[in-house]
mmCIF file of C-alpha atoms and ligand atoms in Angstrom:
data_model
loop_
_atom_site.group_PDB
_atom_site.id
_atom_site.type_symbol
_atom_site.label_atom_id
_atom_site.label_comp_id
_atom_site.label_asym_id
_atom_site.label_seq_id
_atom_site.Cartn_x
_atom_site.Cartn_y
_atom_site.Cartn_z
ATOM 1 C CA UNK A 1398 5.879 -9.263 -31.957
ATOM 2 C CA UNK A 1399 7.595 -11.577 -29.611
ATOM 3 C CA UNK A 1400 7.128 -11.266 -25.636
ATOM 4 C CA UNK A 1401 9.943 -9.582 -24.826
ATOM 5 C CA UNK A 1402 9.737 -6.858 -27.678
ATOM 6 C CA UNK A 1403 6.167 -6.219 -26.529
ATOM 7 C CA UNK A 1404 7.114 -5.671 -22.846
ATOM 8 C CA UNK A 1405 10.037 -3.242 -23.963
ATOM 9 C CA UNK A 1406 7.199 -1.257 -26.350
ATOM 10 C CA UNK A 1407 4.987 -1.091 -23.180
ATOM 11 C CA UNK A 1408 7.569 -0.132 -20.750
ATOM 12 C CA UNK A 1409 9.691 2.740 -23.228
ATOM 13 C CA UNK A 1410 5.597 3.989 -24.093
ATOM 14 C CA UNK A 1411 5.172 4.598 -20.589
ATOM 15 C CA UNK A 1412 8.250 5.530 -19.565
ATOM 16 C CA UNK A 1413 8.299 8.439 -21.974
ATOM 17 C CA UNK A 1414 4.690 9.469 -22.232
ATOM 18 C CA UNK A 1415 3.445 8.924 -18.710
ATOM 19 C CA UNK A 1416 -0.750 9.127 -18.362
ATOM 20 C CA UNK A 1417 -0.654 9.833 -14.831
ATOM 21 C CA UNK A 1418 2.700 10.874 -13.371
ATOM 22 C CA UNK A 1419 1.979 14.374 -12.513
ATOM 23 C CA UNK A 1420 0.597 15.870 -8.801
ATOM 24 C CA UNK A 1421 -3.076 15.829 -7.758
ATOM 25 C CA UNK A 1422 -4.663 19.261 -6.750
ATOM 26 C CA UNK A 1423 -6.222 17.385 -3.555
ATOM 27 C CA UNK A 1424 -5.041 13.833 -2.912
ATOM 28 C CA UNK A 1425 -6.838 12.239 0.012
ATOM 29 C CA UNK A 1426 -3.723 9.948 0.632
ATOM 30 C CA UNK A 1427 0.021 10.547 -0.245
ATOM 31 C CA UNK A 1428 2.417 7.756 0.568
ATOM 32 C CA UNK A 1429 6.358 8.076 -0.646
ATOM 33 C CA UNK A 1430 7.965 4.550 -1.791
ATOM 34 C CA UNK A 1431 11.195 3.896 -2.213
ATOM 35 C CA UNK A 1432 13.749 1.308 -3.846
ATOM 36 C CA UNK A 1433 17.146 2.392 -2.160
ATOM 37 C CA UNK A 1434 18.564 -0.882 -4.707
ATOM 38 C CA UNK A 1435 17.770 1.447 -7.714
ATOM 39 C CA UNK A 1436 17.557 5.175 -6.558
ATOM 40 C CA UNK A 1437 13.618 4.652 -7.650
ATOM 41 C CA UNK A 1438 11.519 7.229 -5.558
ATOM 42 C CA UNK A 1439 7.739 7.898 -5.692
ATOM 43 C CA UNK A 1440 5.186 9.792 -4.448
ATOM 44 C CA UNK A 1441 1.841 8.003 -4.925
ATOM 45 C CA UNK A 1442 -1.586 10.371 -4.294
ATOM 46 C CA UNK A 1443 -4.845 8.788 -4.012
ATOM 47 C CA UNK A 1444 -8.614 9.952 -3.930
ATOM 48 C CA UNK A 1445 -10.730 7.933 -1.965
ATOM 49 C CA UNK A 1446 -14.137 8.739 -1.712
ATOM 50 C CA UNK A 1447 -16.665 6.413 -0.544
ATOM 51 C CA UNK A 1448 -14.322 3.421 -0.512
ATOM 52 C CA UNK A 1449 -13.924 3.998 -4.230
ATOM 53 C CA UNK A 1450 -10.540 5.002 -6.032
ATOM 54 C CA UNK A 1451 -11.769 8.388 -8.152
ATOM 55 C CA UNK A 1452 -8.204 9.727 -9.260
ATOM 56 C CA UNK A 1453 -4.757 8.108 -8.893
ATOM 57 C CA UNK A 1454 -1.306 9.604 -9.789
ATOM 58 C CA UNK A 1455 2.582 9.575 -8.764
ATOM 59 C CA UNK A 1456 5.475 11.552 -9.173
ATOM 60 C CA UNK A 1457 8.922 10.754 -8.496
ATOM 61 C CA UNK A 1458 11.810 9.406 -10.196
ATOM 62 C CA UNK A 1459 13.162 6.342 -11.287
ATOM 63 C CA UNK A 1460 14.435 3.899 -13.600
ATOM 64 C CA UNK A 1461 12.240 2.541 -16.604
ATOM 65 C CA UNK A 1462 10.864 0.079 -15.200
ATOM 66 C CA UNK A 1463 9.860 1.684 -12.175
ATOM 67 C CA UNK A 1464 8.101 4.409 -13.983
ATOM 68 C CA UNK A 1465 6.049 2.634 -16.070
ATOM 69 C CA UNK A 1466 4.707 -0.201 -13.612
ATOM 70 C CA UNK A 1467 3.589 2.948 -11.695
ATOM 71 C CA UNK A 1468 1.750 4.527 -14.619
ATOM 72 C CA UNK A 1469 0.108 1.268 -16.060
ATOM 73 C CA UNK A 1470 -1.026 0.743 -11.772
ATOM 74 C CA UNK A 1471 -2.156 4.451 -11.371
ATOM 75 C CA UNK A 1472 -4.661 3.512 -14.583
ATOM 76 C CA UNK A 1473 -5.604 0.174 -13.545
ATOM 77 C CA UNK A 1474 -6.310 1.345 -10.117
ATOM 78 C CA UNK A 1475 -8.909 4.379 -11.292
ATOM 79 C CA UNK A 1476 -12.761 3.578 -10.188
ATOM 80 C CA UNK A 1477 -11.386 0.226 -8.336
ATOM 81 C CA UNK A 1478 -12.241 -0.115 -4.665
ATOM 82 C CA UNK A 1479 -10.202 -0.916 -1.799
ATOM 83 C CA UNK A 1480 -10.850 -4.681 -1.960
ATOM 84 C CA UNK A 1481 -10.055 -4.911 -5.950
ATOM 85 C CA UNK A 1482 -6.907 -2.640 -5.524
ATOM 86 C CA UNK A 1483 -5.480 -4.314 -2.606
ATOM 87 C CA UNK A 1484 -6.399 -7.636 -4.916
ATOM 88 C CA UNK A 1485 -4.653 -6.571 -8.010
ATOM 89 C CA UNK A 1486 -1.979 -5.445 -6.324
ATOM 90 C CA UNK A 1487 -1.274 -9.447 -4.303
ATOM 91 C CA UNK A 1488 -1.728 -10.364 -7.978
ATOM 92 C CA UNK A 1489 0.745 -8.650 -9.680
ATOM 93 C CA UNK A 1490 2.918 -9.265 -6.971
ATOM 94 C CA UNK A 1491 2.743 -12.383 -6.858
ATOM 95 C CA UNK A 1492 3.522 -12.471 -10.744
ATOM 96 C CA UNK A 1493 6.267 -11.022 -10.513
ATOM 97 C CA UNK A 1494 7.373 -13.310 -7.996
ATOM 98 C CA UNK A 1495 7.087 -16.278 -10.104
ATOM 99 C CA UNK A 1496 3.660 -17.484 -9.988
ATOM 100 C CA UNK A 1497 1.424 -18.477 -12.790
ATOM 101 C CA UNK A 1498 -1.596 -16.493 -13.125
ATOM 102 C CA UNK A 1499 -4.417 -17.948 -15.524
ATOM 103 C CA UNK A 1500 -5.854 -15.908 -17.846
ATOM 104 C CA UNK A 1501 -8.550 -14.417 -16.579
ATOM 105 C CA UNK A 1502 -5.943 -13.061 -13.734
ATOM 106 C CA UNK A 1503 -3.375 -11.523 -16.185
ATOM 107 C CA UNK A 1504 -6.697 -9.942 -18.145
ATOM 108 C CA UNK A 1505 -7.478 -8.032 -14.430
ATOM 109 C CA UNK A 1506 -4.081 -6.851 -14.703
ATOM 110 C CA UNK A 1507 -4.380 -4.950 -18.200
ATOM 111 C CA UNK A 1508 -0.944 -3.663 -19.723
ATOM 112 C CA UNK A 1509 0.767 -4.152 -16.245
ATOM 113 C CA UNK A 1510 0.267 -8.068 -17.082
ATOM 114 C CA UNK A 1511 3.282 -7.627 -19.668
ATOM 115 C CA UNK A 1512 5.395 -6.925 -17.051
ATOM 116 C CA UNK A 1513 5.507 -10.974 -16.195
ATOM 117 C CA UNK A 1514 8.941 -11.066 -17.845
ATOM 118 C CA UNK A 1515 10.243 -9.139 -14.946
ATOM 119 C CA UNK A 1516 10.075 -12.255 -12.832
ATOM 120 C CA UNK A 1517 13.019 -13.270 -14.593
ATOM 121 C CA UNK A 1518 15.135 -10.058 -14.055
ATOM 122 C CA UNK A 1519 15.872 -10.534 -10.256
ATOM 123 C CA UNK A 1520 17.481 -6.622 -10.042
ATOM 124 C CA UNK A 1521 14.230 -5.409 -11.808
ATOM 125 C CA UNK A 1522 11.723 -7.058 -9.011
ATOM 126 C CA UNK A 1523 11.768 -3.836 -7.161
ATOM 127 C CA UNK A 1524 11.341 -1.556 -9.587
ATOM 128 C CA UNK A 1525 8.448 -3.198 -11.238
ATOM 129 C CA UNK A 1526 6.811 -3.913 -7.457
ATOM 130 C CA UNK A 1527 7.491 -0.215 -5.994
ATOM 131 C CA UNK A 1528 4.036 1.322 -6.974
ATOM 132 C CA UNK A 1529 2.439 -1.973 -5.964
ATOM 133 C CA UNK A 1530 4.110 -2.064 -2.655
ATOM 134 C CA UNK A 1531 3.084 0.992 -1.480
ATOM 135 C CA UNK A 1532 -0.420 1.149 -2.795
ATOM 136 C CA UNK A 1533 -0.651 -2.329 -0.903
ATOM 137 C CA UNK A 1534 0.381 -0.341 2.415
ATOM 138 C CA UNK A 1535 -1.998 2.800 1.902
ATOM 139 C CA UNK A 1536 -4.865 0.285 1.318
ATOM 140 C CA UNK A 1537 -3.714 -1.784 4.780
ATOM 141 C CA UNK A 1538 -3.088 1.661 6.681
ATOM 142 C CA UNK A 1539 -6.774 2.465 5.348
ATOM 143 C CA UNK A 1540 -8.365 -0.892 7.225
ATOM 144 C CA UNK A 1541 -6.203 -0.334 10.053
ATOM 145 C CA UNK A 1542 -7.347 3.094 10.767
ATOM 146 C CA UNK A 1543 -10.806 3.301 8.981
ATOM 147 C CA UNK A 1544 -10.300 6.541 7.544
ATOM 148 C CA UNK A 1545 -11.076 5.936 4.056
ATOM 149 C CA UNK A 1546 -13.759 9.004 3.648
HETATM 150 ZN ZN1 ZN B 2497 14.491 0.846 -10.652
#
């Protein structure tokens, strides 16, 4: 299976049977992220306890792209703490901006490392970046404020 085949499998498997897009009975943190470009619109809910990442979903709706990146994040970011979320979320960024990432860095990233191709699909960036984005700014508005527990 070529590249390109693999990243549509990944994205349609997502896309149509989504792990975690459903709500959380009691999310610590809710943040809403939207991609006016595509119409994609998500509501991402958190539980942070002890600095750790226990549960992770999003709802929402979107194109494709959008959809999945959000799933394959919501299980990538499960039992990871602030740090390591805020980390693999500057990495896939970054990725999907262009930049090489060595091996070891697109292992970290799981299934969401199949996304790369979307660095080549300028109108795609933000979709594939939404979930990323705003998990970014829940983690930042966490240092800011300190009120992780
Ligand atoms: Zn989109």
């Amino acid at each position: 299976m070529d590249i390109k085949s693999l990243y549509r499998e990944i994205v349609n498997e997502h896309n149509l049977h989504p792990i975690h897009k459903h709500d959380l009975e009691n999310p610590t943190l809710v943040l809403n992220g939207v991609n006016p470009s595509c119409g994609d619109d998500i509501d991402l809910q958190l539980v942070v306890k002890d600095g750790v990442i226990r549960d992770a979903a999003f709802n929402g709706s979107g194109c494709a792209v959008s959809q999945a990146s959000a799933d394959m994040m919501c299980d990538l970011l499960i039992g990871k703490s602030e740090e390591e979320a805020k980390r693999l979320s500057d990495l896939f960024m970054g990725m999907i901006k262009g930049q090489k990432l060595t091996e070891e860095e697109k292992e970290e990233l799981d299934e969401a490392a199949s996304l790369e191709d979307v660095s080549h699909m300028p109108a795609r960036v933000k979709c594939a970046t939404l979930g990323w984005r705003t998990v970014k700014e829940m983690v930042d508005k966490l240092s800011e404020t300190g009120t992780l527990e």
